[in-house]
Structures are given as C-alpha cells and as structure tokens.
PDB file of C-alpha atoms in Angstrom:
ATOM      1  CA  MET A 110      -4.071  47.766   9.680  1.00 54.00           C
ATOM      2  CA  ASN A 111      -4.453  45.068   6.988  1.00 76.00           C
ATOM      3  CA  SER A 112      -1.650  42.969   8.544  1.00 82.00           C
ATOM      4  CA  ARG A 113      -3.548  43.009  11.836  1.00 87.00           C
ATOM      5  CA  TRP A 114      -6.684  41.474  10.282  1.00 87.00           C
ATOM      6  CA  THR A 115      -4.460  38.804   8.601  1.00 88.00           C
ATOM      7  CA  ASP A 116      -2.987  37.923  11.963  1.00 89.00           C
ATOM      8  CA  VAL A 117      -6.395  37.780  13.611  1.00 88.00           C
ATOM      9  CA  ALA A 118      -7.760  35.534  10.760  1.00 87.00           C
ATOM     10  CA  LEU A 119      -4.715  33.173  11.091  1.00 86.00           C
ATOM     11  CA  THR A 120      -5.078  33.043  14.803  1.00 89.00           C
ATOM     12  CA  ALA A 121      -8.781  32.169  14.523  1.00 88.00           C
ATOM     13  CA  ALA A 122      -8.238  29.510  11.905  1.00 87.00           C
ATOM     14  CA  ALA A 123      -6.488  27.141  14.347  1.00 83.00           C
ATOM     15  CA  PRO A 124      -9.402  26.821  16.839  1.00 85.00           C
ATOM     16  CA  VAL A 125     -11.960  26.599  14.016  1.00 83.00           C
ATOM     17  CA  THR A 126     -10.024  23.844  12.367  1.00 81.00           C
ATOM     18  CA  TRP A 127      -9.504  22.017  15.612  1.00 79.00           C
ATOM     19  CA  GLY A 128     -13.209  22.356  16.466  1.00 79.00           C
ATOM     20  CA  THR A 129     -14.179  20.579  13.278  1.00 79.00           C
ATOM     21  CA  THR A 130     -12.351  17.342  14.140  1.00 77.00           C
ATOM     22  CA  TYR A 131     -15.277  16.068  16.303  1.00 79.00           C
ATOM     23  CA  LEU A 132     -17.809  16.703  13.536  1.00 78.00           C
ATOM     24  CA  VAL A 133     -15.660  14.942  10.965  1.00 75.00           C
ATOM     25  CA  THR A 134     -14.961  12.024  13.340  1.00 74.00           C
ATOM     26  CA  ALA A 135     -18.481  11.614  14.383  1.00 77.00           C
ATOM     27  CA  GLU A 136     -20.356  12.142  11.119  1.00 80.00           C
ATOM     28  CA  LEU A 137     -18.006  11.393   8.255  1.00 76.00           C
ATOM     29  CA  LEU A 138     -15.606   8.645   9.182  1.00 70.00           C
ATOM     30  CA  PRO A 139     -16.613   4.985   9.391  1.00 71.00           C
ATOM     31  CA  PRO A 140     -16.870   3.919  13.111  1.00 74.00           C
ATOM     32  CA  ASP A 141     -15.614   0.365  12.536  1.00 78.00           C
ATOM     33  CA  ARG A 142     -12.318   1.170  10.857  1.00 77.00           C
ATOM     34  CA  PRO A 143     -10.061   3.181  13.306  1.00 77.00           C
ATOM     35  CA  LEU A 144      -6.917   2.885  11.213  1.00 80.00           C
ATOM     36  CA  TRP A 145      -8.628   4.254   8.161  1.00 79.00           C
ATOM     37  CA  ALA A 146     -10.092   7.086  10.286  1.00 74.00           C
ATOM     38  CA  GLY A 147      -6.620   7.966  11.648  1.00 79.00           C
ATOM     39  CA  ALA A 148      -5.133   7.895   8.211  1.00 83.00           C
ATOM     40  CA  ILE A 149      -7.821  10.263   6.849  1.00 80.00           C
ATOM     41  CA  ARG A 150      -7.283  12.602   9.730  1.00 78.00           C
ATOM     42  CA  ALA A 151      -3.472  12.719   9.218  1.00 85.00           C
ATOM     43  CA  LEU A 152      -3.563  12.956   5.442  1.00 88.00           C
ATOM     44  CA  PRO A 153      -4.116  16.750   5.133  1.00 88.00           C
ATOM     45  CA  ALA A 154      -1.299  17.606   7.449  1.00 88.00           C
ATOM     46  CA  GLY A 155       0.973  15.018   5.706  1.00 89.00           C
ATOM     47  CA  LEU A 156       0.200  16.472   2.285  1.00 91.00           C
ATOM     48  CA  LEU A 157       0.833  20.018   3.500  1.00 90.00           C
ATOM     49  CA  LEU A 158       4.221  19.020   4.932  1.00 89.00           C
ATOM     50  CA  LEU A 159       5.119  17.224   1.808  1.00 92.00           C
ATOM     51  CA  ALA A 160       4.268  20.302  -0.230  1.00 93.00           C
ATOM     52  CA  LEU A 161       6.360  22.467   1.950  1.00 89.00           C
ATOM     53  CA  THR A 162       9.396  20.309   1.623  1.00 87.00           C
TER      54      THR A 162
END
C-alpha cells in the first residue's frame, strides 16, 4: 500500500511542477531578458541531469 501512495505522489508531481511555470514566468522572471529567463527555466533540469551523470 505504501508503494501505491509513492506512485500517486510521483504522478501528481509532474503536473504540479508544470503548472508552476506560468507563475514563475509571469511573476519572478524579468520580462525584458528572454535569454536569461530561458536559462533560469532550464537550469534546474540541467543540474539534475548533471547530478545523475
């Protein structure tokens, strides 16, 4: 039963994370610097991939 809740939590994490991208883009990133905004959005995924390799 514990494994099932872990699966549900991991499945729910993807849409929740995806849903926060608009909030971060609209509220936290500077509107006049699109390259910087793109770099900040890609940085967590890049660091995660770097850590896994």
